[in-house]
mmCIF file of C-alpha atoms in Angstrom:
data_model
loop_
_atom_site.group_PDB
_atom_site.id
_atom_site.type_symbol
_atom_site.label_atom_id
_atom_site.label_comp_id
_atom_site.label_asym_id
_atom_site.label_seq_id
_atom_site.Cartn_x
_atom_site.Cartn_y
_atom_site.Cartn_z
ATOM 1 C CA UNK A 1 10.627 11.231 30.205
ATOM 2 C CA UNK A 2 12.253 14.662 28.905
ATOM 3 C CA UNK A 3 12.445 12.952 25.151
ATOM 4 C CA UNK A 4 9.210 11.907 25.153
ATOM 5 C CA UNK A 5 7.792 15.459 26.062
ATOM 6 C CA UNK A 6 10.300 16.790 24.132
ATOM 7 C CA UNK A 7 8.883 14.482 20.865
ATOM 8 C CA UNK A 8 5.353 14.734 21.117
ATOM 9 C CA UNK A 9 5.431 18.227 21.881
ATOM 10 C CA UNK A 10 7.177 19.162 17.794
ATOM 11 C CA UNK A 11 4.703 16.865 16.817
ATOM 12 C CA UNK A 12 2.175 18.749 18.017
ATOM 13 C CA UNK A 13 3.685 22.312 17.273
ATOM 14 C CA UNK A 14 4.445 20.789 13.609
ATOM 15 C CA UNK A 15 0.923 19.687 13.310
ATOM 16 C CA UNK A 16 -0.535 23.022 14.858
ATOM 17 C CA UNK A 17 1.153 25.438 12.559
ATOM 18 C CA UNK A 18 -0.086 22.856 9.613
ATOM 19 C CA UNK A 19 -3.451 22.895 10.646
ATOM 20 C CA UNK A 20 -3.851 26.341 11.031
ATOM 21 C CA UNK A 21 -3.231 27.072 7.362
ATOM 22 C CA UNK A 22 -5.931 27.638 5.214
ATOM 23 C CA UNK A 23 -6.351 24.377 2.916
ATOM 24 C CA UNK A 24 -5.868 26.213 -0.798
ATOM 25 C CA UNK A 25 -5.154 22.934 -2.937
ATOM 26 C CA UNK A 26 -8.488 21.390 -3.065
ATOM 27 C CA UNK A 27 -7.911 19.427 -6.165
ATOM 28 C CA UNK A 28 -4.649 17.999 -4.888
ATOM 29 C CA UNK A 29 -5.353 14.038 -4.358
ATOM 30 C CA UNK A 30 -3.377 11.718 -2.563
ATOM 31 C CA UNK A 31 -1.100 8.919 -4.453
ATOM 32 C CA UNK A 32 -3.152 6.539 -6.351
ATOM 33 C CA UNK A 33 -1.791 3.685 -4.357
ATOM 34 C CA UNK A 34 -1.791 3.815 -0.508
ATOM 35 C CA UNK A 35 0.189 1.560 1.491
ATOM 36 C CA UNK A 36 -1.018 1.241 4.884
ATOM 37 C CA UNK A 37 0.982 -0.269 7.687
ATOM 38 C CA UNK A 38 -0.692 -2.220 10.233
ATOM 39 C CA UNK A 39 2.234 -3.620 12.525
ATOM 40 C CA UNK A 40 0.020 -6.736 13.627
ATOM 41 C CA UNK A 41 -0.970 -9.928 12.420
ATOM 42 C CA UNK A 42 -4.427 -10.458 10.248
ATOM 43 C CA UNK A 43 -7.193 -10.703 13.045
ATOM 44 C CA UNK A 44 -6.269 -8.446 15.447
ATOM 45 C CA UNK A 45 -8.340 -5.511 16.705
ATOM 46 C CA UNK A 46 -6.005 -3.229 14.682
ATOM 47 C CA UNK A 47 -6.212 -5.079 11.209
ATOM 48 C CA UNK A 48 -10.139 -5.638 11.593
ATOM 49 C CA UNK A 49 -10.423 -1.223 12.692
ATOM 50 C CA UNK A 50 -7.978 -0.473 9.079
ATOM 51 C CA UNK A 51 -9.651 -3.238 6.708
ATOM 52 C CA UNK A 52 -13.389 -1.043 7.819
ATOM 53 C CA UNK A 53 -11.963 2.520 7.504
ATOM 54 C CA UNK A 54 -9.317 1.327 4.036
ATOM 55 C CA UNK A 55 -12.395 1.627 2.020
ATOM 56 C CA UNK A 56 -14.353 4.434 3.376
ATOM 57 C CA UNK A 57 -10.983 5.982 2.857
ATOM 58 C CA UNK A 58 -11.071 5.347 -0.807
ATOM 59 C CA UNK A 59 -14.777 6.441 -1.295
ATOM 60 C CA UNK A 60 -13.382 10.090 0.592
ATOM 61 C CA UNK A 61 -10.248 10.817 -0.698
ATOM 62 C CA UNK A 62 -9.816 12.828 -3.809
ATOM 63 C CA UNK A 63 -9.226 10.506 -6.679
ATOM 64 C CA UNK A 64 -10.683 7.153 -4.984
ATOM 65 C CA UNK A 65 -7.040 6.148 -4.315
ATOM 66 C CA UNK A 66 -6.512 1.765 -3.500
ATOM 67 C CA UNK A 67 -5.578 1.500 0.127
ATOM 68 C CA UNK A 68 -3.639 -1.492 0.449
ATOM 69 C CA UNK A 69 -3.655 -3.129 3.979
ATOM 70 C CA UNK A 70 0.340 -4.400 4.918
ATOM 71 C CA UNK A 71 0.343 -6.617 7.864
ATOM 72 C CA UNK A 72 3.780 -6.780 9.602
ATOM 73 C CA UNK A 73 3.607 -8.207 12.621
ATOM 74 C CA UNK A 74 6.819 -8.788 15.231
ATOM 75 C CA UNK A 75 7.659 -7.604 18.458
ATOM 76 C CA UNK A 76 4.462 -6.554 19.589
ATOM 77 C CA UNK A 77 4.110 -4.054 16.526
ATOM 78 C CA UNK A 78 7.213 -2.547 17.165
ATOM 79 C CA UNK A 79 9.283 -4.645 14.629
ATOM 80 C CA UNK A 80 6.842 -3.190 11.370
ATOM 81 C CA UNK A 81 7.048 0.398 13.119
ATOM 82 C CA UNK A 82 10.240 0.616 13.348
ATOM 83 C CA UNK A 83 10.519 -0.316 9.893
ATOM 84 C CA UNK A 84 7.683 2.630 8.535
ATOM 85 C CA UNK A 85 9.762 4.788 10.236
ATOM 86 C CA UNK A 86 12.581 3.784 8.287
ATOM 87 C CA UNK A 87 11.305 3.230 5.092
ATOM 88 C CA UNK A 88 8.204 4.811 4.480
ATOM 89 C CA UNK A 89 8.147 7.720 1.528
ATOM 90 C CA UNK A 90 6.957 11.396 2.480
ATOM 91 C CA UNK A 91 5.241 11.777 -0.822
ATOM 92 C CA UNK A 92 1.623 10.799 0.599
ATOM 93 C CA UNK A 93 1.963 6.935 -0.105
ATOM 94 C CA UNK A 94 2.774 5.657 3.479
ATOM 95 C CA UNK A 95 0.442 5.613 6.058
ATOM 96 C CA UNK A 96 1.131 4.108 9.332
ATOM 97 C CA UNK A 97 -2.009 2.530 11.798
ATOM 98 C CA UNK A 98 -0.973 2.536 15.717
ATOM 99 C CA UNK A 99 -2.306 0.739 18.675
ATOM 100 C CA UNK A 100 -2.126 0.537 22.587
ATOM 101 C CA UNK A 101 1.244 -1.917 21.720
ATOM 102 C CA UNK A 102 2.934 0.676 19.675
ATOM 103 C CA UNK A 103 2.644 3.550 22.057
ATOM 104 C CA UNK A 104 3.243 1.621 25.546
ATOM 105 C CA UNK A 105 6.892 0.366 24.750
ATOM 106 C CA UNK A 106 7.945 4.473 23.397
ATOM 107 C CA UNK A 107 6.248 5.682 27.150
ATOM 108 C CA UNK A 108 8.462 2.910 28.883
ATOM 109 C CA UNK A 109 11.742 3.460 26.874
ATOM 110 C CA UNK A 110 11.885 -0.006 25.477
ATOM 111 C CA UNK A 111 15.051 -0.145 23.896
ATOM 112 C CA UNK A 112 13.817 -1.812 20.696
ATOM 113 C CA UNK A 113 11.812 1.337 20.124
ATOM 114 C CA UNK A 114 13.705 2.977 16.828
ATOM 115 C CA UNK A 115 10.934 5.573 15.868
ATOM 116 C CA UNK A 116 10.149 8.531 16.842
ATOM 117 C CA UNK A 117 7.063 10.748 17.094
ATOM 118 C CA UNK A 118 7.981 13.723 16.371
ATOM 119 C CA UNK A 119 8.669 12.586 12.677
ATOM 120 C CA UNK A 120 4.921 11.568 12.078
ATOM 121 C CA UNK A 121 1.880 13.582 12.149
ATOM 122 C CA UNK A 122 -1.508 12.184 13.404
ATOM 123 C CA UNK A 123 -4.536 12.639 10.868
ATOM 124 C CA UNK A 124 -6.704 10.665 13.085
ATOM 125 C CA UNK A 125 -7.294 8.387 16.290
ATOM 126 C CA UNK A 126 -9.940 6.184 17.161
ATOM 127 C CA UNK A 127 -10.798 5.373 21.008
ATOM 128 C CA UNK A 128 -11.621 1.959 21.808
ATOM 129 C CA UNK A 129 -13.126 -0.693 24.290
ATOM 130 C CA UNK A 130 -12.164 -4.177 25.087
ATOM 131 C CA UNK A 131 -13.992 -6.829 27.000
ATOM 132 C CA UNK A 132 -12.592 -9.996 29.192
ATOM 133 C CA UNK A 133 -14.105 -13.242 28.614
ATOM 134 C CA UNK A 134 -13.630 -16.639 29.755
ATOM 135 C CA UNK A 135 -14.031 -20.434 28.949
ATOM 136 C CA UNK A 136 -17.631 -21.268 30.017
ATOM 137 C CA UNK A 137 -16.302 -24.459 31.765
ATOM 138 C CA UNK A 138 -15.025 -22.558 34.722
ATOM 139 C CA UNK A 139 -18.834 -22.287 35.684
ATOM 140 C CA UNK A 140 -19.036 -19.106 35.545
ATOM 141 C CA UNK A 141 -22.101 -17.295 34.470
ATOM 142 C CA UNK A 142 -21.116 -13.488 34.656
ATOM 143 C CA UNK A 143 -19.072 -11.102 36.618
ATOM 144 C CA UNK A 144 -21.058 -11.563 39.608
ATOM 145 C CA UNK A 145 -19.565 -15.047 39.889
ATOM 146 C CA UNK A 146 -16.012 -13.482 39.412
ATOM 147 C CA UNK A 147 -15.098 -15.332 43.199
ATOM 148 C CA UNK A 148 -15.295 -18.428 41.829
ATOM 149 C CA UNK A 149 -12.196 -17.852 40.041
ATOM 150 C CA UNK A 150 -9.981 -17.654 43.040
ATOM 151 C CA UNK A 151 -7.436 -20.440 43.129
ATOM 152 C CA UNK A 152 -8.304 -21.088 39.361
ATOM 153 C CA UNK A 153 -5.359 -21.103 37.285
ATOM 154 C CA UNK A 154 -6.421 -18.830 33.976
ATOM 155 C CA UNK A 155 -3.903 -19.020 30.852
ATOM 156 C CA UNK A 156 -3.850 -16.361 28.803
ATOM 157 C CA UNK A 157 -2.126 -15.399 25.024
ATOM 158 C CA UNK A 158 -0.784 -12.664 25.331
ATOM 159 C CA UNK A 159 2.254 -10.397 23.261
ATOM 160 C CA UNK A 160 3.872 -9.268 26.144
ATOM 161 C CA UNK A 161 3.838 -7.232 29.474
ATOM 162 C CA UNK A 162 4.739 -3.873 27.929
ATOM 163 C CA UNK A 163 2.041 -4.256 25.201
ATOM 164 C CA UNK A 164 -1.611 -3.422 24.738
ATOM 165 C CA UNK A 165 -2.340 -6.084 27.480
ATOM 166 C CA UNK A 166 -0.155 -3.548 29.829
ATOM 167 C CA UNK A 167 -3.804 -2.240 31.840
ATOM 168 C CA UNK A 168 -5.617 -5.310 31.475
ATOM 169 C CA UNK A 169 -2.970 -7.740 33.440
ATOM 170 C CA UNK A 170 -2.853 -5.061 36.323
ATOM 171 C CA UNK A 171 -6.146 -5.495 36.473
ATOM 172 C CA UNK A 172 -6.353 -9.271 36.175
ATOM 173 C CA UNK A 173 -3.961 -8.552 39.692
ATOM 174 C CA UNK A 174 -6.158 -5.905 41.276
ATOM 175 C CA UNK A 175 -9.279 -8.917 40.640
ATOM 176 C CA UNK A 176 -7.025 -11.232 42.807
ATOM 177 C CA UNK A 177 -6.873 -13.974 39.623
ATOM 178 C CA UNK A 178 -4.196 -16.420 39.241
ATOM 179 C CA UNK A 179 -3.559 -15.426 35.596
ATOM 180 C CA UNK A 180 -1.005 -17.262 34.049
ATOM 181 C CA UNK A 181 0.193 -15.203 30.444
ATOM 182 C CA UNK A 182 1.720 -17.003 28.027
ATOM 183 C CA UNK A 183 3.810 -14.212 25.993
ATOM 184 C CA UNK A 184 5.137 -14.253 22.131
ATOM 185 C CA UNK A 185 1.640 -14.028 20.653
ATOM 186 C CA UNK A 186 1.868 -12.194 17.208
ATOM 187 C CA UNK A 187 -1.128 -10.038 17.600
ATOM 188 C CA UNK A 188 -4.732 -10.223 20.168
ATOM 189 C CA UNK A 189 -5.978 -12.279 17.020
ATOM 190 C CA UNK A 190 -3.779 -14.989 17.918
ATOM 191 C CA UNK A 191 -4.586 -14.825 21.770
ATOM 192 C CA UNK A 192 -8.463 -15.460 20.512
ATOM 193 C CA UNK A 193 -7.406 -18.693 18.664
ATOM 194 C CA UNK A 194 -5.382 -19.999 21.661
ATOM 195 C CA UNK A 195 -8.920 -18.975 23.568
ATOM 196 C CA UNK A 196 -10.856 -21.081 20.772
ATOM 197 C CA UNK A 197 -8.388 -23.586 21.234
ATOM 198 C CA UNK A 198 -9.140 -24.103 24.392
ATOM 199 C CA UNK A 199 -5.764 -23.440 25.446
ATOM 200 C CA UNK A 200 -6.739 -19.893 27.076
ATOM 201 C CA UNK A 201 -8.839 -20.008 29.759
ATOM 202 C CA UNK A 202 -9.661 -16.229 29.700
ATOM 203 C CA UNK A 203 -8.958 -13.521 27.180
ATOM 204 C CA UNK A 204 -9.169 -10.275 26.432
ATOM 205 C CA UNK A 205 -10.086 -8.269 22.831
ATOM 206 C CA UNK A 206 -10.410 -4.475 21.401
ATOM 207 C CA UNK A 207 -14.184 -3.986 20.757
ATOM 208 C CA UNK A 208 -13.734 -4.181 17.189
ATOM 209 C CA UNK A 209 -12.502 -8.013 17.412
ATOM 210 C CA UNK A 210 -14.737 -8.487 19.869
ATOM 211 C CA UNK A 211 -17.736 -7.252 18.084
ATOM 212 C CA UNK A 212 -16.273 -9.338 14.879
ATOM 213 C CA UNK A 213 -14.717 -12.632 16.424
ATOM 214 C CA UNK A 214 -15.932 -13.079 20.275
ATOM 215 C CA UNK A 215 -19.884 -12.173 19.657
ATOM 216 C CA UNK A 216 -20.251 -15.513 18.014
ATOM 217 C CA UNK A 217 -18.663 -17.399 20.384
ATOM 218 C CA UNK A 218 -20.723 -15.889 23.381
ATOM 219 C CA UNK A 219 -23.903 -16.571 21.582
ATOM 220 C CA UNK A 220 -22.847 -20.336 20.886
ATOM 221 C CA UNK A 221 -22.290 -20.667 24.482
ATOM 222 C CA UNK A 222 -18.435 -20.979 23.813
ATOM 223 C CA UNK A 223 -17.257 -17.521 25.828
ATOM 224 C CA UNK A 224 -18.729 -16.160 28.824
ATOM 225 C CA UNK A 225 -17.787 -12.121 28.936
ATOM 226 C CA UNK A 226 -16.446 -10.495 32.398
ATOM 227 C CA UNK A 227 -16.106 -6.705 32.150
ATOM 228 C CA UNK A 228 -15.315 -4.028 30.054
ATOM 229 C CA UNK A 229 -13.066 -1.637 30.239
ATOM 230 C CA UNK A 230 -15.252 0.890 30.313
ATOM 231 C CA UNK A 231 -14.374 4.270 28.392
ATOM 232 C CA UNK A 232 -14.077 8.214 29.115
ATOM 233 C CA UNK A 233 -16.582 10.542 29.488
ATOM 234 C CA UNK A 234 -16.131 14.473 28.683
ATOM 235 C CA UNK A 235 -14.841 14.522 32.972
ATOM 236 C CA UNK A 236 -12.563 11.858 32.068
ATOM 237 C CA UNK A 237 -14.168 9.237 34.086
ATOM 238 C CA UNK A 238 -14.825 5.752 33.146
ATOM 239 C CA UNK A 239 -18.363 4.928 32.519
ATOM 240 C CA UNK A 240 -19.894 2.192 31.019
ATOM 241 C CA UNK A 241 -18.812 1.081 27.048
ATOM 242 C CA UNK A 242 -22.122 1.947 24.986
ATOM 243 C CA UNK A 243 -20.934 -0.527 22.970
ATOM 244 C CA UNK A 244 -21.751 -3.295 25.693
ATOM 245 C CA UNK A 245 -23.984 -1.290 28.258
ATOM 246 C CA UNK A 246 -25.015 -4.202 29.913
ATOM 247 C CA UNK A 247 -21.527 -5.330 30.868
ATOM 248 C CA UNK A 248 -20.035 -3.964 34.168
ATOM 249 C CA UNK A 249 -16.858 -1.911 34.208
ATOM 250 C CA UNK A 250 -13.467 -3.520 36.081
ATOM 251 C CA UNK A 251 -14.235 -0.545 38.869
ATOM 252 C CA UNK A 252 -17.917 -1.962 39.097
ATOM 253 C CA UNK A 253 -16.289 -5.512 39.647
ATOM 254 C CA UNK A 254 -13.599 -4.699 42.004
ATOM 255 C CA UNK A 255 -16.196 -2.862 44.078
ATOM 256 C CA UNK A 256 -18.364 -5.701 44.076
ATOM 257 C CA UNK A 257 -15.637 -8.197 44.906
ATOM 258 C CA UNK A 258 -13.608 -5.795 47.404
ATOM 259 C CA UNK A 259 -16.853 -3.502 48.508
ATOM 260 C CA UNK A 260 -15.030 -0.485 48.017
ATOM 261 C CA UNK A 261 -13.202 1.531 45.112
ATOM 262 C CA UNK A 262 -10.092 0.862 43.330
ATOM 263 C CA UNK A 263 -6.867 3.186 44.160
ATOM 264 C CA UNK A 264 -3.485 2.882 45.185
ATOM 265 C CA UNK A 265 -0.464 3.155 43.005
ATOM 266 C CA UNK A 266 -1.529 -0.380 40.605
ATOM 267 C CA UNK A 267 -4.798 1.689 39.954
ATOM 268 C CA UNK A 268 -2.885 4.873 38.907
ATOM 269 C CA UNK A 269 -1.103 2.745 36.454
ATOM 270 C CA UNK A 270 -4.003 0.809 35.471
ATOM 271 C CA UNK A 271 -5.498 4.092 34.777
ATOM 272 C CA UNK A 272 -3.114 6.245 33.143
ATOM 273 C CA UNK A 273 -2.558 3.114 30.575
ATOM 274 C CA UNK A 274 -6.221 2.748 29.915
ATOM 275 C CA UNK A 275 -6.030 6.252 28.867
ATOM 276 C CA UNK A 276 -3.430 6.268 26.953
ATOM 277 C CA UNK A 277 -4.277 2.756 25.067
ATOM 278 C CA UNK A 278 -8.207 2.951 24.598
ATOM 279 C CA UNK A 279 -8.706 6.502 24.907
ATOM 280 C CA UNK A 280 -7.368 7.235 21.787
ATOM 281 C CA UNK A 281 -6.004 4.038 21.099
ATOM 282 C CA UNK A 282 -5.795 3.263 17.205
ATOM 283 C CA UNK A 283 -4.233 6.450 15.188
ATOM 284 C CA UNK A 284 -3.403 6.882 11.781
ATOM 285 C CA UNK A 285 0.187 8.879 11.255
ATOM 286 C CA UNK A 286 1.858 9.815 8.161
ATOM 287 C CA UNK A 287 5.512 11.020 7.778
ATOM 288 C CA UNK A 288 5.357 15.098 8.694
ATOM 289 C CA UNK A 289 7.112 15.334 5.645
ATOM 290 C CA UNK A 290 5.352 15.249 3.192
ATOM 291 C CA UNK A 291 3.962 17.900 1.420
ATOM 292 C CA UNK A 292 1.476 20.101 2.942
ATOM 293 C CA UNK A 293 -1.210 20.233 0.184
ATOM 294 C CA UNK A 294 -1.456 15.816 0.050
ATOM 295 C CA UNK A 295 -1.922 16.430 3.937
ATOM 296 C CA UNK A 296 -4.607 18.596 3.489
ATOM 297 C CA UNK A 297 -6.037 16.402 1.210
ATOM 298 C CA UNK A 298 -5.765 13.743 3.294
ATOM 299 C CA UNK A 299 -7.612 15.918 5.878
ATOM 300 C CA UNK A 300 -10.175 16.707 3.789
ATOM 301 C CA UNK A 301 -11.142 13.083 2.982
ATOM 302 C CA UNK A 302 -10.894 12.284 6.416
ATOM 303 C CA UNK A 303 -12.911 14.794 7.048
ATOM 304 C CA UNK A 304 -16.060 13.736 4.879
ATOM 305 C CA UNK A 305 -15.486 10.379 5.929
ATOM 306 C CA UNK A 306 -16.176 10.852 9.722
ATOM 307 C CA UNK A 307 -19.173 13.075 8.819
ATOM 308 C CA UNK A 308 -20.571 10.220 5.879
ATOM 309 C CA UNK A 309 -23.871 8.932 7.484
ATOM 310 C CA UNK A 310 -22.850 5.504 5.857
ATOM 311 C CA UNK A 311 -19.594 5.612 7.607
ATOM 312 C CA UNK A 312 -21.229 6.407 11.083
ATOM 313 C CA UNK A 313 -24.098 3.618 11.118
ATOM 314 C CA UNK A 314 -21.568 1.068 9.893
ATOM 315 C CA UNK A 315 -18.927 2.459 12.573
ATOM 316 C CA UNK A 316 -20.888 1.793 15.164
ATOM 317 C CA UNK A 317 -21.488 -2.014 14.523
ATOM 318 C CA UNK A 318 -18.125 -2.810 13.125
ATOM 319 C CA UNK A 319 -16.067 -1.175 15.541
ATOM 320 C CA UNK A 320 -18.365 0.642 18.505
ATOM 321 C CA UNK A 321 -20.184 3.838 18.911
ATOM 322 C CA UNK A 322 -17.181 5.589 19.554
ATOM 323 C CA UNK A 323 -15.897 9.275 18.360
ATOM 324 C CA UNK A 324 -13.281 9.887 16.827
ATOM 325 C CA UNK A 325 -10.818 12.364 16.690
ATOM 326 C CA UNK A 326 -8.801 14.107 13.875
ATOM 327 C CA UNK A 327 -6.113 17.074 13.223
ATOM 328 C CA UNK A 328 -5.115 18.970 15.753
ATOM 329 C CA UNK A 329 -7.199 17.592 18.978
ATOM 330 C CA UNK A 330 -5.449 13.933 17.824
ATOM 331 C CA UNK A 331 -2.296 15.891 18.078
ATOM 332 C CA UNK A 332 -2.901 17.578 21.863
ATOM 333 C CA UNK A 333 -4.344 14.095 23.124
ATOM 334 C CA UNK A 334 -1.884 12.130 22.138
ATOM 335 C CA UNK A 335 0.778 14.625 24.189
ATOM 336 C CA UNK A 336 -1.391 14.654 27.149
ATOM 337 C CA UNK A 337 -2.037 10.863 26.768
ATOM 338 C CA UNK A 338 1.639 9.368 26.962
ATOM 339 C CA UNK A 339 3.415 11.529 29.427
ATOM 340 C CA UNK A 340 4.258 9.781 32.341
ATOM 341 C CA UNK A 341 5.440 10.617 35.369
ATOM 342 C CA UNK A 342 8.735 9.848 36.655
ATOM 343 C CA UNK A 343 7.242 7.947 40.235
ATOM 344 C CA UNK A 344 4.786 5.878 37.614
ATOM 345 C CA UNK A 345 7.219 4.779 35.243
ATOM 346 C CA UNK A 346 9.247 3.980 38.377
ATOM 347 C CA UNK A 347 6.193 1.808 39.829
ATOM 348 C CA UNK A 348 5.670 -0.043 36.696
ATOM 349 C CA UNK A 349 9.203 -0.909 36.134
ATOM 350 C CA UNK A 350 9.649 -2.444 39.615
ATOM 351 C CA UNK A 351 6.272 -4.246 39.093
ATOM 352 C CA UNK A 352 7.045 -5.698 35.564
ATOM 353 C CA UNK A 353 10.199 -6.869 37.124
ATOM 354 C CA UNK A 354 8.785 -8.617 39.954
ATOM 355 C CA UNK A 355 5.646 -9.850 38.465
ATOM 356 C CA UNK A 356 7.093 -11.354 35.222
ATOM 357 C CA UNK A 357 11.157 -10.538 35.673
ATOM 358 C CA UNK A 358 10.575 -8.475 32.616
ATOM 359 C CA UNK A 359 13.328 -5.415 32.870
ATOM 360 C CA UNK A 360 12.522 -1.983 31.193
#
């Protein structure tokens, strides 16, 4: 716990005493060539948020540089971060997108974890949904049929129990449902084809794939949605997704089910990983570095991106209604976000062990 504190908090003083210099180099553009690294496979919630934003990118940023999408998936994401941290070049080039799966195994110490945050600066993060869904065999109709799951056996793709599924399978537990996950899947893409497969019996997607890949299906009668996760208001309570208004929360289900509110120590860790994966779930970080005037310029684009009227309206369908979050507030989020206390981590651990004999 003391070297996570101890990483994110350079990060943050690196990024503060970055952000509070005046940006002089106005003309300075970025490399003409940007490779982005998206540690997932081609479907997943995080390759469908980066291949949106690559080219609103390249319409901001001084010069119109190419943003070229690198999928390298492995390890839940942590096999293509580990290698960005590695080998990616501090001269503006290398660009790194993050998800839920890349910043879950760093708060739990997974010893595959080989980066390190206080060697990347955050120029942005994007908060997320997600919504659960299941086969419409099961005959159910909506969340208010939830009890006819009990007893029901539900498989369900997923990349492992330290990864962005971390929050959702705690609640899968708190809902009392005999979820069965099938681990090794290369990204939440994959999970939806098992799903489609009919392999799946219930599954789970980032509102971005879900908007994308799991609207279709619902509408063809082929998916039956659940809940959503809900997201954070200003009070940091969960409320219901704009994107999907008329979907109930997991709080609003377990009440319904249980007729009374969630708590205990599996809803502390169901909460502080919702947090820290879908507040502010998908980030874009770049090597700290690199020069200070290509980072400005970089913050200038990304500036004039988030504020491009074209970029908002087509936000909000591709990927949600959300807000997102740049420079220095990315920076003091993300600290706040993935500390975790020494009784949680303890509670998870025991919990992962028992639950799936996975050892942290």
């Amino acid at each position: 716990m003391k070297k996570l504190s101890t990483l994110l908090g350079a990060s943050l003083l690196s990024f503060s005493c970055l952000v509070a210099a005046p940006i002089q180099a106005e003309e300075t553009q970025v490399p003409s060539t940007i490779n982005w690294t998206i540690p997932f496979g081609v479907g997943g919630g995080t390759d469908v948020w980066a291949r949106f934003i690559a080219p609103h990118l390249t319409k901001n940023l001084e010069g119109n540089p190419t943003v070229v999408i690198k999928n390298q998936p492995g390890g839940g994401s942590i096999t293509g971060t580990n290698l960005f941290y590695k080998r990616a070049k501090d001269n503006g080039q290398d660009i790194l997108g993050t998800s839920a799966s890349t910043l879950f195994p760093f708060m739990l110490g997974d010893k595959r974890v080989r980066y390190n945050f206080d060697k990347w600066l955050p120029l942005m993060a994007s908060p997320t949904g997600g919504v659960v869904y299941v086969q419409p065999n099961l005959g159910v109709k909506s969340a208010a049929d939830i009890n006819k799951l009990d007893g029901v056996t539900l498989p369900f793709g997923s990349q492992g129990p330290t990864r962005l599924e971390l929050p959702v399978l705690i609640a899968f537990e708190m809902l009392g449902l005999d979820v069965k996950p099938v681990f090794g899947m290369k990204s939440r893409g994959a999970g939806r084809l098992a799903f489609e497969r009919g392999e799946a019996k219930i599954d789970f997607q980032t509102s971005s794939a879900y908007l994308n890949s799991v609207v279709d299906l619902v509408n063809n009668d082929k998916a039956v949605p659940l809940f959503s996760l809900g997201v954070l208001n200003k009070e940091g309570k969960v409320v219901r997704d704009p994107a999907f208004p008329d979907l109930p929360t997991f709080q609003e289900v377990y009440f319904e089910k249980y007729g009374k509110q969630p708590s205990g120590e599996a809803y502390e860790a169901y909460s502080k990983f919702l947090a820290a994966g879908f507040a502010f779930q998908k980030v874009i970080f770049i090597p700290a570095d690199t020069p200070s005037d290509v980072i400005a310029a970089y913050r200038k684009g990304i500036n004039a991106m988030l504020k491009d009227p074209t970029f908002i309206k087509e936000s909000a369908v591709q990927v949600g209604p959300y807000v997102n979050v740049e420079g220095i507030d990315a920076a003091q989020h993300l600290s706040n976000a993935l500390n975790i206390s020494p009784d949680l981590y303890k509670w998870v651990a025991q919990w992962l062990k028992t639950k799936f004999d996975y050892t942290l």
